[in-house]
XYZ file of C-alpha atoms in Angstrom:
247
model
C 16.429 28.502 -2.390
C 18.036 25.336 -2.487
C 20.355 23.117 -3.678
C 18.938 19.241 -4.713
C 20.220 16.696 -6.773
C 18.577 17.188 -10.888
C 17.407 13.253 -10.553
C 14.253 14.097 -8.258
C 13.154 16.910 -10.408
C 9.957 16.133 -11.868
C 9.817 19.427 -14.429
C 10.586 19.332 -18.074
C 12.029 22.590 -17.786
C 12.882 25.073 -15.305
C 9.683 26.914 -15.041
C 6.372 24.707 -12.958
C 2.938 25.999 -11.795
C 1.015 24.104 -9.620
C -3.034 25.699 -9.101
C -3.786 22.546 -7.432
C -3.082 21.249 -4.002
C -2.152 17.756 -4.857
C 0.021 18.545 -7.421
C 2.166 20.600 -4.897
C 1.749 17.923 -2.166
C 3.541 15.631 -4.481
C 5.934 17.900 -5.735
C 6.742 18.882 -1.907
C 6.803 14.795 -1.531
C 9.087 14.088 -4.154
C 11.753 16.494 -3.410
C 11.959 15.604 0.330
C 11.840 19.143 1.069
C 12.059 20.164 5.039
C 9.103 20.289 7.321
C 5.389 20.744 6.470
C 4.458 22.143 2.967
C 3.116 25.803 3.395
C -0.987 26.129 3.589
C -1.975 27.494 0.277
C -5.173 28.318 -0.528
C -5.665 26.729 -4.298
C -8.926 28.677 -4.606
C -7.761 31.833 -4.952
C -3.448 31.263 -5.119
C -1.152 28.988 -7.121
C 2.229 28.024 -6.734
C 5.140 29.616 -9.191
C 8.401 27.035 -9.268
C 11.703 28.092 -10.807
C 14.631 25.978 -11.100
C 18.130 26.592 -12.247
C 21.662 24.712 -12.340
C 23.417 28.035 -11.881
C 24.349 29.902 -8.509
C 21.958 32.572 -8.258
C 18.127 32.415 -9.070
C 15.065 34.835 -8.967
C 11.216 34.070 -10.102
C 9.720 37.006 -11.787
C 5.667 36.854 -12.622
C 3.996 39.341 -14.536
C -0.007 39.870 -15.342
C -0.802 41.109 -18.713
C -4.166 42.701 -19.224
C -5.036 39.774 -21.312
C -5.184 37.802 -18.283
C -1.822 36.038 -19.306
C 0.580 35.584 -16.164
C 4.566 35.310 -17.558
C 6.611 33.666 -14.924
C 10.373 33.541 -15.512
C 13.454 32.620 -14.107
C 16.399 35.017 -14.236
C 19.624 32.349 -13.129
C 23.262 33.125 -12.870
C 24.916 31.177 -15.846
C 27.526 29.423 -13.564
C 26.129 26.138 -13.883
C 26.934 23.717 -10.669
C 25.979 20.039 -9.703
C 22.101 19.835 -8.790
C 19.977 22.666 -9.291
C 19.022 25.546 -6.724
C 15.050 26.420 -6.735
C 12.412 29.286 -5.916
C 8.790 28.592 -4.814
C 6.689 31.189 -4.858
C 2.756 31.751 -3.955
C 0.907 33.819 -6.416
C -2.570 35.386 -6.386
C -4.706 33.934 -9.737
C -7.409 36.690 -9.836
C -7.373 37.789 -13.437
C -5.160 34.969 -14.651
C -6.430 33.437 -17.570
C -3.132 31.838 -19.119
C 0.577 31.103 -17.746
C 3.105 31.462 -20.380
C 0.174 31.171 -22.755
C -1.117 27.783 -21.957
C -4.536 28.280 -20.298
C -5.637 27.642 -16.699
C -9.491 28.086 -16.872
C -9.441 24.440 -17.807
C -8.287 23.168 -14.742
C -10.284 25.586 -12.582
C -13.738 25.138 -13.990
C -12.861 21.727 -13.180
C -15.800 20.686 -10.633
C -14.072 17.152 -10.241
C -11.271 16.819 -10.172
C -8.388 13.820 -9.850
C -9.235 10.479 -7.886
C -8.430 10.768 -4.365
C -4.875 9.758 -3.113
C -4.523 6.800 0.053
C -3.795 9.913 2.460
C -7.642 11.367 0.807
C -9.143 8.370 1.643
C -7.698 8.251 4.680
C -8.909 12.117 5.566
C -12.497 11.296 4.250
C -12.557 9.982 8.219
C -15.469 7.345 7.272
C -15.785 5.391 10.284
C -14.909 1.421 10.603
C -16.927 -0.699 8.875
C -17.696 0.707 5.715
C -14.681 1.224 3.118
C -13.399 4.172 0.808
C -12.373 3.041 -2.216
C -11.910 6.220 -3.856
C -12.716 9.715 -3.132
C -12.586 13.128 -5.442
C -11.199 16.843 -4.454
C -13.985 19.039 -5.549
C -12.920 22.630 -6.393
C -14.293 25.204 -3.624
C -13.488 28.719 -5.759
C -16.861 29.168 -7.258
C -18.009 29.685 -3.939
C -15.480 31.055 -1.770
C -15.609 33.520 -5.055
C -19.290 34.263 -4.044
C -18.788 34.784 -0.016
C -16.931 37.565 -1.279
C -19.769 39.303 -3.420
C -22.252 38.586 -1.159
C -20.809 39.283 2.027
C -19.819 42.875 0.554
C -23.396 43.085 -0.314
C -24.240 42.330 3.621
C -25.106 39.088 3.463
C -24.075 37.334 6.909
C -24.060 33.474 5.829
C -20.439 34.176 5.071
C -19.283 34.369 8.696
C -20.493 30.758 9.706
C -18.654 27.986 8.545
C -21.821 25.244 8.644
C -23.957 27.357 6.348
C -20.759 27.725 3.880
C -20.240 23.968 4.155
C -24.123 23.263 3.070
C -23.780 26.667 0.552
C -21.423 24.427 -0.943
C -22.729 20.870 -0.591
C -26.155 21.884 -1.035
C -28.898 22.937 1.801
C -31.573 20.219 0.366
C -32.583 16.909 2.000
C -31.860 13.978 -1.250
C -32.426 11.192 0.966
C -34.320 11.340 4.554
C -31.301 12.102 6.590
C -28.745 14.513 6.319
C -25.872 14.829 9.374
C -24.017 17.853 9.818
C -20.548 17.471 12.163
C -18.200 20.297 11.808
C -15.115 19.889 14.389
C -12.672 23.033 15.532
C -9.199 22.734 17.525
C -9.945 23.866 21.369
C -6.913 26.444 20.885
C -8.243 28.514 18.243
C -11.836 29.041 16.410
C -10.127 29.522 12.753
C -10.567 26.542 11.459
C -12.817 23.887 10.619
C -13.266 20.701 9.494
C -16.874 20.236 8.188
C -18.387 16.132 7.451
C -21.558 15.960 6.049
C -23.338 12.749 4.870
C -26.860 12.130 3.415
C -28.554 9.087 3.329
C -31.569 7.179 2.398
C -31.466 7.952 -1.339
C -34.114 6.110 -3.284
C -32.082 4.546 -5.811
C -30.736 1.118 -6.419
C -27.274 1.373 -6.215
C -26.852 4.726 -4.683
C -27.682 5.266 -0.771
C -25.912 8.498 0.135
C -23.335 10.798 -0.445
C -20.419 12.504 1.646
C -18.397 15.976 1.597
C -15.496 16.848 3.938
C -14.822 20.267 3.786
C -11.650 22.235 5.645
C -12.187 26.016 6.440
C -10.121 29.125 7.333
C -11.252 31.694 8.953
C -10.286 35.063 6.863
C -9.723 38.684 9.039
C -13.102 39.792 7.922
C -14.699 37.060 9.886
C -16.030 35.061 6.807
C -15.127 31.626 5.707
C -13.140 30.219 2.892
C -13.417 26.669 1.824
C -9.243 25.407 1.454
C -10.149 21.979 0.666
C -12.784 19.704 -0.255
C -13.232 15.835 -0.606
C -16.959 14.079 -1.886
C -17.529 10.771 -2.765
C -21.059 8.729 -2.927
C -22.427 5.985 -0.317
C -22.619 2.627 -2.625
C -25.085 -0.149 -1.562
C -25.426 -3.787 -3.112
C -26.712 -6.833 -1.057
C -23.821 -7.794 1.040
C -21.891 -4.475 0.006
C -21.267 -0.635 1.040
C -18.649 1.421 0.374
C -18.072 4.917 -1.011
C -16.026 5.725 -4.334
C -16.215 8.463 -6.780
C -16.657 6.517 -9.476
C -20.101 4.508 -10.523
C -21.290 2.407 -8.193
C -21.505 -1.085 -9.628
């Protein structure tokens, strides 16, 4: 908890929840909060804020068995310049509304919001060829299925490449598909997983490309944390990738 000045809050009221990464990035941004945002994984958490101008603050969240999570801020009344804050990290499994407004909306979201300059910039397309735009793709369909399936013994779970194709799709579109999946030397936990088809028969499409980022969970399976996609367009004279139509 900590005190800020009221003019960088970006809430309408005291209560904010974030089940998307970017939205937290730029709420983490725009407060100029210390350090590194924590690694949340959107897929299967969200992020509670509470906010309050008095002394003393504490975030309570409660699931209903209508699926409706209530998330409250009890506050001190002694009201003081700025405002102090919680942040919180929920689980969403079984959450269907917060404070009645409904999240299935934005989760069944396949595509979601245009890519940011630091999304284009972590697409990692090499020089030559530009990003105009890119699109975060929403992993929790299935990092929701590694965890049926592996419980059912099913070992794809436990290697990141075949989650990364589970999730981009195992079929050839064009006639070549490249697979590049890169790991820090310290640890085997993570993953960062590029793959890009090309050679589509169409006029203005010529490939497509997913970046995918991976954890490691204790059972040895992966979980997809983060996901970028965006399409390979080609005119005479002309290729770069954007999620939106290709001209």
């Amino acid at each position: 908890m900590e005190r800020l000045n009221r003019r960088s809050l970006p809430l309408e009221s005291g209560t904010g929840v974030y089940p998307l990464r970017r939205e937290f990035e730029d709420l983490w941004l725009a407060w100029k909060l210390p350090g590194p945002h924590p690694e949340v994984v959107f897929s299967s958490d969200l992020v509670a804020v509470q906010t309050t101008q008095g002394s003393k603050l504490r975030l309570s969240a409660a699931l209903d068995d209508r699926g409706n999570l209530t998330v409250l801020g009890l506050a001190t009344q002694d009201l003081h310049p700025g405002f102090r804050y919680v942040i919180s990290v929920l689980s969403r499994k079984g959450v269907k509304t917060i404070n009645g407004k409904e999240l299935s909306k934005i989760a069944a979201q396949a595509y979601l919001e245009t890519g940011s300059a630091r999304d284009r910039a972590d697409f990692g397309v090499s020089a030559g060829v530009e990003t105009r735009s890119v699109k975060t793709l929403d992993p929790s369909k299935v990092n929701d299925e590694i965890s049926q399936v592996f419980s059912k013994g099913e070992i794809w779970p436990k290697e990141a490449i075949l989650v990364a194709l589970k999730f981009a799709g195992a079929g050839l579109k064009g006639n070549t598909k490249v697979i590049e999946a890169q790991t820090p030397p310290e640890t085997q936990e993570t993953a960062t997983i590029t793959i890009t088809e090309s050679g589509y028969l169409d006029d203005a499409i010529a490939g497509e490309r997913w970046r995918l980022w991976l954890t490691k969970k204790a059972d040895e399976t992966w979980i997809i944390n983060r996901a970028l996609w965006a399409q390979l367009c080609s005119r005479p004279g002309r290729r770069f990738y954007s999620a939106e139509k290709c001209p």
